[in-house]
Coordinates of C-alpha atoms in Angstrom, one line a residue:
M1 CA 0.0 0.0 0.1
N2 CA 1.2 3.5 -0.9
D3 CA 1.2 5.6 2.3
E4 CA 0.8 8.6 0.2
N5 CA -2.7 7.6 -0.8
L6 CA -3.8 7.9 2.9
V7 CA -2.8 11.7 2.9
P8 CA -5.8 14.0 2.3
F9 CA -5.5 15.9 -1.0
T10 CA -6.3 19.1 0.7
S11 CA -3.2 18.8 2.9
K12 CA -1.1 19.3 -0.3
Q13 CA -3.0 22.6 -1.2
S14 CA -1.8 26.0 -0.3
R15 CA -4.0 28.1 1.9
E16 CA -5.1 30.2 -1.1
E17 CA -5.9 27.1 -3.2
A18 CA -7.9 25.6 -0.4
V19 CA -10.0 28.9 0.1
K20 CA -10.6 29.1 -3.7
N21 CA -11.7 25.4 -4.1
G22 CA -13.9 25.7 -1.0
A23 CA -15.6 28.8 -2.5
K24 CA -16.3 26.7 -5.6
G25 CA -17.8 24.0 -3.6
G26 CA -19.9 26.4 -1.6
K27 CA -21.3 28.1 -4.7
K28 CA -22.2 24.7 -6.2
S29 CA -23.8 23.5 -3.0
G30 CA -25.8 26.8 -2.9
E31 CA -27.0 26.3 -6.5
V32 CA -28.1 22.8 -5.8
R33 CA -29.9 24.0 -2.6
R34 CA -31.7 26.7 -4.4
K35 CA -32.7 24.4 -7.3
K36 CA -34.2 22.0 -4.9
R37 CA -36.0 24.8 -3.1
D38 CA -37.5 26.1 -6.4
M39 CA -38.5 22.6 -7.3
K40 CA -40.1 22.0 -3.9
S41 CA -42.0 25.3 -4.3
C42 CA -43.3 24.2 -7.8
M43 CA -44.3 20.8 -6.4
E44 CA -46.2 22.4 -3.5
M45 CA -48.1 24.6 -6.0
L46 CA -48.9 21.6 -8.3
L47 CA -50.2 19.5 -5.4
K48 CA -52.4 22.3 -4.2
L49 CA -54.3 22.4 -7.7
P50 CA -57.6 20.6 -8.2
P51 CA -57.8 17.3 -10.1
C52 CA -58.2 17.8 -13.8
T53 CA -58.7 14.4 -15.5
R54 CA -61.1 11.6 -15.5
K55 CA -58.4 9.2 -14.2
D56 CA -57.9 11.4 -11.2
Y57 CA -61.5 11.0 -10.1
N58 CA -61.4 7.3 -10.8
N59 CA -58.4 6.9 -8.4
L60 CA -60.3 8.8 -5.7
A61 CA -63.4 6.7 -6.3
A62 CA -61.3 3.4 -6.1
A63 CA -59.9 4.6 -2.7
G64 CA -63.4 5.1 -1.4
V65 CA -63.4 8.9 -1.3
N66 CA -66.9 10.5 -1.0
L67 CA -66.6 13.7 -2.9
D68 CA -69.7 15.0 -1.2
N69 CA -67.8 15.2 2.1
I70 CA -64.7 16.9 0.5
T71 CA -64.2 20.7 0.6
D72 CA -62.8 22.6 -2.4
D73 CA -59.5 23.0 -0.5
E74 CA -59.2 19.4 0.3
L75 CA -59.9 18.3 -3.3
N76 CA -56.5 18.6 -4.7
N77 CA -53.8 16.7 -6.4
L78 CA -52.2 15.8 -3.0
L79 CA -55.4 13.9 -2.2
V80 CA -55.2 12.2 -5.7
V81 CA -51.6 11.1 -5.1
N82 CA -52.4 9.6 -1.7
A83 CA -55.4 7.8 -3.1
A84 CA -53.2 6.4 -5.8
L85 CA -50.7 5.3 -3.2
L86 CA -53.5 3.7 -1.2
N87 CA -54.8 1.8 -4.3
R88 CA -51.3 0.3 -4.9
A89 CA -51.0 -0.6 -1.3
K90 CA -54.3 -2.4 -1.3
N91 CA -53.1 -4.4 -4.4
G92 CA -50.1 -5.7 -2.4
D93 CA -47.4 -3.2 -3.5
V94 CA -44.7 -3.5 -0.8
N95 CA -43.0 -0.1 -1.5
A96 CA -46.4 1.6 -1.3
I97 CA -47.2 -0.1 2.0
K98 CA -43.9 1.2 3.5
E99 CA -44.5 4.7 2.2
L100 CA -48.1 4.7 3.9
R101 CA -46.5 3.6 7.2
N102 CA -44.0 6.5 7.0
I103 CA -46.9 8.9 6.3
I104 CA -49.0 7.6 9.2
R105 CA -46.0 7.9 11.6
D106 CA -45.9 11.7 11.2
D107 CA -45.7 13.4 14.6
D108 CA -48.8 14.7 16.3
Y109 CA -47.6 18.3 16.1
L110 CA -47.8 18.3 12.4
K111 CA -51.2 16.7 12.3
H112 CA -52.6 19.2 14.7
K113 CA -51.1 22.0 12.8
I114 CA -52.6 21.0 9.5
K115 CA -56.0 20.5 11.2
Y116 CA -55.9 24.0 12.6
E117 CA -54.8 25.6 9.3
N118 CA -57.8 23.8 7.6
Q119 CA -60.2 25.0 10.2
K120 CA -58.9 28.5 9.9
L121 CA -59.4 28.3 6.1
K122 CA -62.9 27.2 6.4
I123 CA -63.9 30.0 8.8
E124 CA -62.3 32.6 6.3
K125 CA -64.2 31.0 3.3
Q126 CA -67.6 31.1 5.2
K127 CA -67.2 34.8 5.7
T128 CA -66.6 35.5 2.0
E129 CA -68.4 32.8 0.0
K130 CA -72.0 32.5 -0.8
P131 CA -73.8 29.5 0.8
V132 CA -73.6 26.3 -1.3
V133 CA -76.6 25.6 -3.3
P134 CA -77.7 22.0 -3.5
E135 CA -77.3 20.4 -7.0
K136 CA -80.5 20.6 -9.1
E137 CA -82.1 17.4 -10.2
Y138 CA -82.3 17.3 -14.0
N139 CA -85.8 16.1 -15.2
G140 CA -85.2 16.2 -19.0
I141 CA -86.9 18.5 -21.7
P142 CA -90.1 20.0 -20.5
A143 CA -93.2 19.2 -22.9
N144 CA -93.9 23.0 -23.2
L145 CA -90.6 23.5 -25.0
I146 CA -91.5 21.1 -27.8
A147 CA -93.6 21.8 -30.8
P148 CA -96.3 19.2 -31.5
S149 CA -94.8 17.9 -34.6
F150 CA -91.7 16.7 -32.6
S151 CA -93.5 15.0 -29.7
S152 CA -93.2 11.5 -31.1
L153 CA -89.6 12.2 -32.3
L154 CA -88.6 13.1 -28.8
F155 CA -89.4 9.7 -27.5
D156 CA -87.7 8.1 -30.5
I157 CA -84.5 9.8 -29.5
Q158 CA -84.7 9.1 -25.8
E159 CA -85.2 5.4 -26.6
H160 CA -82.5 5.6 -29.3
E161 CA -84.7 3.8 -31.9
H162 CA -82.6 5.4 -34.7
S163 CA -79.0 6.8 -34.9
E164 CA -79.7 9.4 -37.6
Y165 CA -82.4 12.1 -37.4
V166 CA -83.0 14.3 -40.4
L167 CA -85.2 17.3 -40.0
P168 CA -86.1 19.2 -43.2
G169 CA -88.6 22.1 -42.7
G170 CA -89.5 25.6 -43.6
R171 CA -88.9 28.8 -41.6
G172 CA -90.1 29.0 -38.2
S173 CA -90.6 25.2 -37.8
T174 CA -88.4 25.2 -34.6
K175 CA -86.4 22.3 -35.9
S176 CA -83.0 23.9 -34.7
S177 CA -84.5 24.7 -31.4
F178 CA -85.5 21.1 -31.0
I179 CA -82.2 19.7 -32.0
S180 CA -80.3 22.1 -29.6
L181 CA -82.5 20.9 -26.7
N182 CA -81.7 17.3 -27.5
V183 CA -77.9 17.9 -27.8
I184 CA -78.0 19.3 -24.1
D185 CA -80.3 16.6 -23.0
L186 CA -78.1 13.8 -24.4
I187 CA -75.1 15.4 -22.7
M188 CA -76.9 15.4 -19.4
R189 CA -78.0 11.9 -19.7
N190 CA -74.7 10.3 -21.0
D191 CA -71.7 11.4 -18.9
N192 CA -69.3 9.7 -21.4
L193 CA -70.5 11.5 -24.6
H194 CA -69.2 14.7 -26.2
A195 CA -70.9 16.7 -29.0
C196 CA -69.7 18.4 -32.2
V197 CA -71.9 21.0 -34.0
M198 CA -71.1 21.8 -37.6
R199 CA -71.8 24.2 -40.3
Q200 CA -70.1 24.7 -43.8
V201 CA -68.7 28.1 -43.0
G202 CA -67.0 28.3 -39.5
D203 CA -67.3 32.2 -39.3
T204 CA -71.1 31.9 -39.1
M205 CA -71.1 29.5 -36.0
R206 CA -70.8 32.1 -33.2
I207 CA -73.9 34.1 -34.3
T208 CA -76.0 31.0 -35.2
V209 CA -75.7 27.4 -33.8
Y210 CA -73.6 28.7 -30.8
Q211 CA -76.3 31.1 -29.8
Q212 CA -78.9 28.4 -30.4
V213 CA -77.2 26.0 -28.0
L214 CA -76.8 28.8 -25.3
W215 CA -80.6 29.3 -25.6
A216 CA -81.3 25.7 -25.1
I217 CA -79.1 25.7 -21.9
S218 CA -80.9 28.6 -20.5
A219 CA -84.3 27.2 -21.6
L220 CA -83.6 24.0 -19.6
G221 CA -82.4 26.0 -16.5
L222 CA -78.9 24.7 -16.7
D223 CA -76.9 27.9 -16.9
D224 CA -74.9 27.0 -13.8
E225 CA -74.0 23.6 -15.2
F226 CA -72.0 24.8 -18.2
Y227 CA -69.0 26.9 -18.9
C228 CA -68.9 28.6 -22.3
T229 CA -66.1 30.1 -24.1
V230 CA -65.8 31.9 -27.6
S231 CA -62.0 31.4 -28.0
P232 CA -62.0 28.5 -28.6
L233 CA -65.7 28.3 -29.4
E234 CA -66.7 25.5 -26.9
I235 CA -69.2 24.7 -24.1
T236 CA -68.1 22.5 -21.2
R237 CA -70.3 20.7 -18.7
I238 CA -68.6 21.7 -15.4
K239 CA -69.4 18.6 -13.3
T240 CA -68.1 16.1 -15.8
G241 CA -65.9 17.9 -18.2
Q242 CA -68.0 17.0 -21.3
K243 CA -67.4 19.1 -24.3
I244 CA -69.5 20.6 -27.0
Y245 CA -67.3 21.7 -30.0
F246 CA -68.3 24.0 -32.7
R247 CA -66.5 23.5 -36.1
G248 CA -66.8 24.7 -39.7
A249 CA -66.4 22.3 -42.7
D250 CA -64.2 25.0 -44.4
D251 CA -61.4 24.0 -42.1
P252 CA -61.2 20.2 -42.0
R253 CA -57.9 20.3 -40.0
K254 CA -59.7 21.7 -36.9
I255 CA -62.1 18.8 -37.1
K256 CA -59.4 16.1 -37.4
S257 CA -57.5 17.7 -34.4
I258 CA -60.3 17.3 -31.9
K259 CA -59.0 15.3 -28.9
V260 CA -61.6 14.6 -26.2
P261 CA -60.4 14.4 -22.6
F262 CA -62.3 11.1 -22.1
G263 CA -65.0 9.0 -23.6
Y264 CA -65.8 10.0 -27.3
I265 CA -67.9 12.3 -29.5
G266 CA -71.1 10.5 -29.8
I267 CA -73.4 13.4 -30.8
V268 CA -73.0 15.4 -34.0
W269 CA -75.3 18.1 -35.6
F270 CA -75.0 19.3 -39.3
E271 CA -77.0 22.5 -39.4
E272 CA -77.9 23.8 -42.9
L273 CA -77.1 20.4 -44.4
D274 CA -77.8 21.6 -48.0
Q275 CA -74.8 24.0 -47.7
F276 CA -72.2 21.2 -47.3
S277 CA -70.6 20.1 -50.5
G278 CA -72.3 16.7 -50.7
E279 CA -73.1 13.3 -49.1
E280 CA -69.5 12.1 -49.4
A281 CA -68.2 15.1 -47.4
I282 CA -70.8 14.4 -44.7
R283 CA -69.8 10.8 -44.5
S284 CA -66.1 11.8 -44.2
F285 CA -66.8 14.2 -41.4
E286 CA -68.9 11.5 -39.6
Q287 CA -65.9 9.0 -39.8
S288 CA -63.5 11.5 -38.6
I289 CA -65.7 12.7 -35.6
I290 CA -67.5 9.7 -34.3
R291 CA -64.8 7.2 -33.0
G292 CA -64.5 4.9 -30.0
G293 CA -68.1 4.1 -29.0
D294 CA -71.1 2.1 -30.0
I295 CA -73.8 4.8 -29.4
A296 CA -74.2 7.8 -31.8
Y297 CA -76.8 10.3 -32.4
K298 CA -76.6 12.2 -35.8
F299 CA -78.8 15.2 -36.3
K300 CA -79.2 16.9 -39.8
S301 CA -81.4 20.0 -40.3
F302 CA -82.0 22.3 -43.3
N303 CA -84.5 24.2 -45.3
P304 CA -85.0 22.2 -48.5
P305 CA -83.7 24.1 -51.6
K306 CA -86.2 24.6 -54.5
S307 CA -84.3 22.3 -56.9
T308 CA -85.2 18.6 -56.9
Q309 CA -81.6 18.1 -58.1
N310 CA -80.0 19.4 -55.0
W311 CA -78.1 16.6 -53.2
A312 CA -79.7 17.2 -49.8
N313 CA -83.2 16.7 -51.3
K314 CA -82.1 13.5 -53.1
Y315 CA -80.4 12.3 -49.8
L316 CA -83.9 12.0 -48.2
K317 CA -85.2 9.8 -50.9
V318 CA -82.7 6.9 -50.2
P319 CA -84.3 4.7 -47.5
R320 CA -82.0 3.6 -44.6
D321 CA -83.2 1.6 -41.6
D322 CA -81.4 3.6 -38.9
R323 CA -82.6 6.9 -40.3
L324 CA -85.7 8.8 -39.3
V325 CA -87.0 11.8 -41.4
T326 CA -89.3 14.3 -39.7
E327 CA -90.7 17.2 -41.8
S328 CA -92.1 20.3 -40.1
T329 CA -93.6 23.7 -40.8
Y330 CA -94.4 26.8 -38.8
L331 CA -98.2 25.9 -39.0
T332 CA -97.6 23.4 -36.1
V333 CA -95.9 25.8 -33.8
P334 CA -97.8 27.8 -31.2
K335 CA -98.5 31.3 -32.7
K336 CA -97.1 33.1 -29.6
W337 CA -93.7 31.5 -30.1
L338 CA -93.5 33.1 -33.7
G339 CA -95.0 36.5 -33.1
K340 CA -97.4 38.5 -35.2
Q341 CA -94.7 40.1 -37.4
F342 CA -93.4 36.6 -38.5
L343 CA -97.0 35.4 -39.3
D344 CA -97.9 38.5 -41.2
D345 CA -94.7 38.2 -43.4
A346 CA -95.5 34.6 -44.1
E347 CA -99.2 35.5 -45.1
F348 CA -97.9 38.4 -47.3
L349 CA -95.5 36.2 -49.2
K350 CA -98.3 33.5 -49.5
E351 CA -100.4 36.1 -51.4
T352 CA -97.8 37.7 -53.5
N353 CA -95.5 34.8 -54.4
P354 CA -97.1 31.4 -53.6
T355 CA -94.2 29.5 -55.1
A356 CA -91.7 31.2 -52.8
Y357 CA -93.9 30.7 -49.8
E358 CA -94.3 27.1 -50.5
N359 CA -90.6 26.5 -50.5
E360 CA -89.5 28.9 -47.8
Y361 CA -92.3 28.5 -45.2
L362 CA -93.6 24.9 -46.1
G363 CA -90.4 23.3 -47.2
V364 CA -91.9 22.1 -50.5
V365 CA -89.3 21.2 -53.2
N366 CA -91.0 23.1 -56.1
G367 CA -88.2 23.8 -58.5
T368 CA -86.8 21.6 -61.3
G369 CA -83.9 23.6 -62.8
G370 CA -80.9 25.2 -61.5
N371 CA -82.0 28.9 -61.9
V372 CA -81.5 31.1 -58.9
F373 CA -84.2 33.5 -60.0
D374 CA -87.5 32.1 -61.1
N375 CA -89.3 35.6 -60.8
V376 CA -87.6 37.6 -63.5
N377 CA -89.8 39.4 -65.9
I378 CA -88.3 41.0 -69.0
R379 CA -90.3 43.9 -70.4
E380 CA -90.1 47.4 -71.8
I381 CA -90.1 50.3 -69.2
T382 CA -91.1 53.6 -70.8
D383 CA -89.9 57.1 -70.0
E384 CA -93.5 57.9 -69.0
E385 CA -93.5 55.2 -66.4
I386 CA -90.0 56.2 -65.0
K387 CA -91.4 59.6 -64.4
T388 CA -93.8 58.1 -61.9
F389 CA -91.2 56.6 -59.8
D390 CA -90.8 58.5 -56.5
R391 CA -88.1 56.6 -54.8
I392 CA -84.8 55.7 -56.7
Y393 CA -82.2 53.3 -55.4
C394 CA -78.7 53.1 -57.0
G395 CA -75.9 50.6 -56.5
I396 CA -72.3 50.1 -57.5
D397 CA -70.0 47.1 -57.7
W398 CA -66.5 48.3 -58.3
G399 CA -64.3 46.8 -61.0
W400 CA -61.5 47.5 -63.4
Y401 CA -60.4 44.4 -65.5
P402 CA -61.4 41.7 -66.2
D403 CA -64.1 42.4 -63.7
P404 CA -66.2 45.3 -64.8
F405 CA -67.5 48.4 -63.0
A406 CA -71.3 47.9 -62.7
F407 CA -73.9 50.6 -61.8
T408 CA -77.7 49.8 -61.6
K409 CA -80.7 52.0 -60.9
M410 CA -84.1 50.9 -59.8
T411 CA -87.3 51.4 -57.8
Y412 CA -89.3 49.2 -55.5
I413 CA -93.1 49.1 -55.3
A414 CA -93.8 47.7 -51.8
S415 CA -97.5 47.3 -52.3
Q416 CA -96.9 44.9 -55.2
H417 CA -93.7 43.4 -53.8
K418 CA -92.0 44.3 -57.1
L419 CA -88.5 45.5 -58.0
I420 CA -88.2 47.4 -61.4
I421 CA -84.6 47.9 -62.7
F422 CA -84.4 50.5 -65.4
D423 CA -80.8 51.7 -65.9
E424 CA -77.3 50.3 -65.9
Y425 CA -73.7 51.3 -66.8
R426 CA -70.9 48.8 -67.4
C427 CA -67.3 49.3 -68.3
N428 CA -63.7 48.3 -67.9
K429 CA -60.5 50.4 -67.2
Q430 CA -62.2 53.6 -66.4
S431 CA -61.2 55.8 -63.5
N432 CA -63.5 56.8 -60.7
E433 CA -63.6 60.4 -62.1
Q434 CA -64.6 59.1 -65.5
T435 CA -67.4 56.7 -64.2
A436 CA -68.6 59.6 -61.9
N437 CA -68.9 62.0 -64.9
V438 CA -70.9 59.4 -66.8
L439 CA -73.3 58.8 -64.0
K440 CA -74.0 62.6 -63.7
A441 CA -74.5 62.7 -67.4
R442 CA -77.2 59.9 -67.0
G443 CA -79.1 61.9 -64.4
V444 CA -77.6 60.9 -61.1
T445 CA -77.5 63.9 -58.9
A446 CA -75.9 64.9 -55.5
N447 CA -79.2 63.9 -53.7
D448 CA -79.2 60.4 -55.1
L449 CA -77.9 58.0 -52.5
I450 CA -75.6 55.4 -54.1
I451 CA -74.7 52.3 -51.9
C452 CA -71.3 50.9 -53.1
D453 CA -69.3 47.8 -52.5
S454 CA -67.5 48.5 -49.1
A455 CA -64.3 46.7 -50.4
E456 CA -63.0 49.9 -51.9
M457 CA -63.4 52.7 -49.4
K458 CA -61.0 54.9 -51.4
S459 CA -63.2 54.8 -54.5
I460 CA -66.2 55.8 -52.2
G461 CA -64.1 58.7 -51.0
D462 CA -63.3 59.7 -54.7
Y463 CA -67.1 59.7 -55.4
R464 CA -67.8 62.0 -52.5
A465 CA -65.1 64.4 -53.6
F466 CA -66.8 64.5 -57.1
G467 CA -70.0 65.5 -55.5
L468 CA -71.9 62.3 -55.4
L469 CA -73.7 60.8 -52.3
A470 CA -71.8 57.4 -52.0
R471 CA -71.9 55.2 -48.9
P472 CA -70.5 51.7 -48.2
A473 CA -72.7 48.6 -48.2
E474 CA -73.1 46.8 -44.9
K475 CA -71.6 43.3 -45.0
G476 CA -71.1 40.5 -42.5
P477 CA -71.6 36.8 -42.1
G478 CA -74.8 35.6 -43.9
S479 CA -75.3 39.0 -45.7
V480 CA -75.1 37.5 -49.2
D481 CA -77.7 34.7 -48.4
Y482 CA -80.0 37.3 -46.6
S483 CA -80.1 39.6 -49.6
M484 CA -80.2 37.0 -52.2
K485 CA -83.2 35.2 -50.6
W486 CA -85.0 38.5 -50.3
L487 CA -84.6 39.1 -54.1
Q488 CA -85.8 35.5 -54.7
S489 CA -88.9 36.1 -52.4
L490 CA -90.1 39.1 -54.6
K491 CA -93.2 38.6 -56.6
S492 CA -91.2 39.8 -59.7
I493 CA -88.0 41.4 -60.7
E494 CA -88.8 43.4 -63.8
I495 CA -86.0 44.4 -66.1
D496 CA -85.9 46.4 -69.4
N497 CA -83.3 44.4 -71.5
R498 CA -83.0 47.3 -74.0
R499 CA -82.0 49.7 -71.1
C500 CA -80.2 47.1 -69.1
P501 CA -78.9 44.3 -71.2
E502 CA -76.1 43.1 -68.9
T503 CA -78.2 43.0 -65.9
A504 CA -81.0 41.2 -67.6
K505 CA -78.6 38.6 -68.9
E506 CA -77.1 38.0 -65.4
F507 CA -80.5 37.6 -63.6
L508 CA -81.6 35.2 -66.4
D509 CA -78.3 33.2 -66.7
Y510 CA -77.4 33.0 -62.9
E511 CA -77.5 29.4 -61.8
Y512 CA -76.6 27.3 -58.9
E513 CA -73.3 25.3 -59.3
R514 CA -73.3 21.6 -59.7
D515 CA -70.8 18.9 -58.5
K516 CA -69.0 16.5 -60.8
E517 CA -72.0 14.2 -60.7
G518 CA -74.4 16.9 -61.9
N519 CA -76.0 17.6 -58.4
V520 CA -77.0 21.1 -57.6
I521 CA -74.9 22.7 -54.8
S522 CA -76.8 25.1 -52.5
G523 CA -75.2 28.5 -52.2
Y524 CA -74.7 31.4 -54.7
P525 CA -71.7 31.3 -57.0
D526 CA -69.4 34.2 -56.9
K527 CA -69.1 34.8 -60.6
D528 CA -70.9 36.6 -63.4
N529 CA -72.9 38.5 -60.8
H530 CA -71.6 42.1 -60.8
S531 CA -74.9 43.7 -61.7
I532 CA -76.6 41.4 -59.2
D533 CA -74.3 42.5 -56.5
S534 CA -75.0 46.2 -57.3
V535 CA -78.7 45.6 -57.1
R536 CA -78.2 43.8 -53.7
Y537 CA -76.3 46.9 -52.4
A538 CA -78.9 49.2 -53.7
C539 CA -81.8 47.3 -52.0
Q540 CA -80.2 47.2 -48.5
R541 CA -82.3 50.2 -47.5
I542 CA -85.4 48.3 -48.4
Y543 CA -85.0 44.9 -46.7
R544 CA -83.1 46.2 -43.7
N545 CA -85.8 48.8 -42.9
R546 CA -88.5 46.2 -43.4
G547 CA -86.6 43.9 -40.9
Q548 CA -86.4 41.1 -43.3

């Protein structure tokens, strides 16, 4: 043995070296202590947080924990950890048994201190918190919220006689209200199910189906049972963590990325079914959404399009054993639910345009072709007739090339539900000053309000500088559908093809698009519609003032 190996290394160091090395060791030791202290603080914070997963509550239940006897402060991750430790010990895990014994042998001082702190917290909470309200018993959908046409359907859903429920119907039939109530009802009755509500365009969800589901929650008296957010657009049942997702078909990535915290999505609602691209797309979405369970509820609602060739109308004609189709109209709905204005509008359209009334309010498929406008009347409009028009409406759709600049002028006869278009101007590659001068030469004055496409605010500013009363059109989600349906509902759109050849051609030729199989696709194509858009802008003052 070498005796030098028995001599401490530090004995060979100089005093300066020993001090320097000692300082290094002290710094390192301090860093380790601070790191451990920080980690301990983080762990204490995490242990104080409430449980957040289904597995956590399963561990508590397996350990025999009665959540009704646990306060909010006691229900935390520390309790979950101890419950998991107890479960392992009960299953014969020797290390878990030893750890439990060490915990039980804690000194009495610590136990009494914890008990004292908990009592002090309870006293402080009682001073500030509201009294705990006992949980309400959920009794299902009240009969007074269901229109008579859906009474038998409600029982079918509750007994799960079918897996797919298709509800075609006219305006005011309350089909969307009925489905939203059932979405919430199924969530309340099935703790393992989540739901997904879909429309073709995601941007329209917040002001349509999301609001509809919020109404259903409130109507069922369950406002305290759900937590609602708009970013992301979701609704969560507080007690169970069940989710209601809202997704648009225009972003398939967001649909495929849905990951539920537990269970599976077993409820799906396709609102405005005819707006989707076709049956194949719906089937693909169903396969992506409904996974992992045997029970599924599929709801599909829409106002039947006019054309018999529309894919959604043909979809109903193919029989399927697990599908139940329930048609509905406003005629079976209590009048007080709809209001006098709704009923008056329905009766007015019935008198002035029976074909449009049958389709819009009764859900009758009464069209055969793909024409968007079946109410166009081409006729001569004389100078003498124009002199009798007291209210003139003007609209502009801006364009340069290849899209044209389009100006239209018209009048509306409310008593006859009739729109008369009697002037137009179309051109390419003309400046704002040039087109403004042309309009002035055609009789447009500083007192004639012109509603213009709001996409070009600079052009609107130019027109004002040139002495014309130009204002931007109001746009937003659903504004195109809103205005187009109003034009379709008119008793007649009368156009002088000599004065307005391009406008007449657009209204006569404008058709719904078709898929590769020849099926009509619902929705309005954004092409060859420049004069139509200018007419829509001009008429905003009419249908917005009438509340239509």
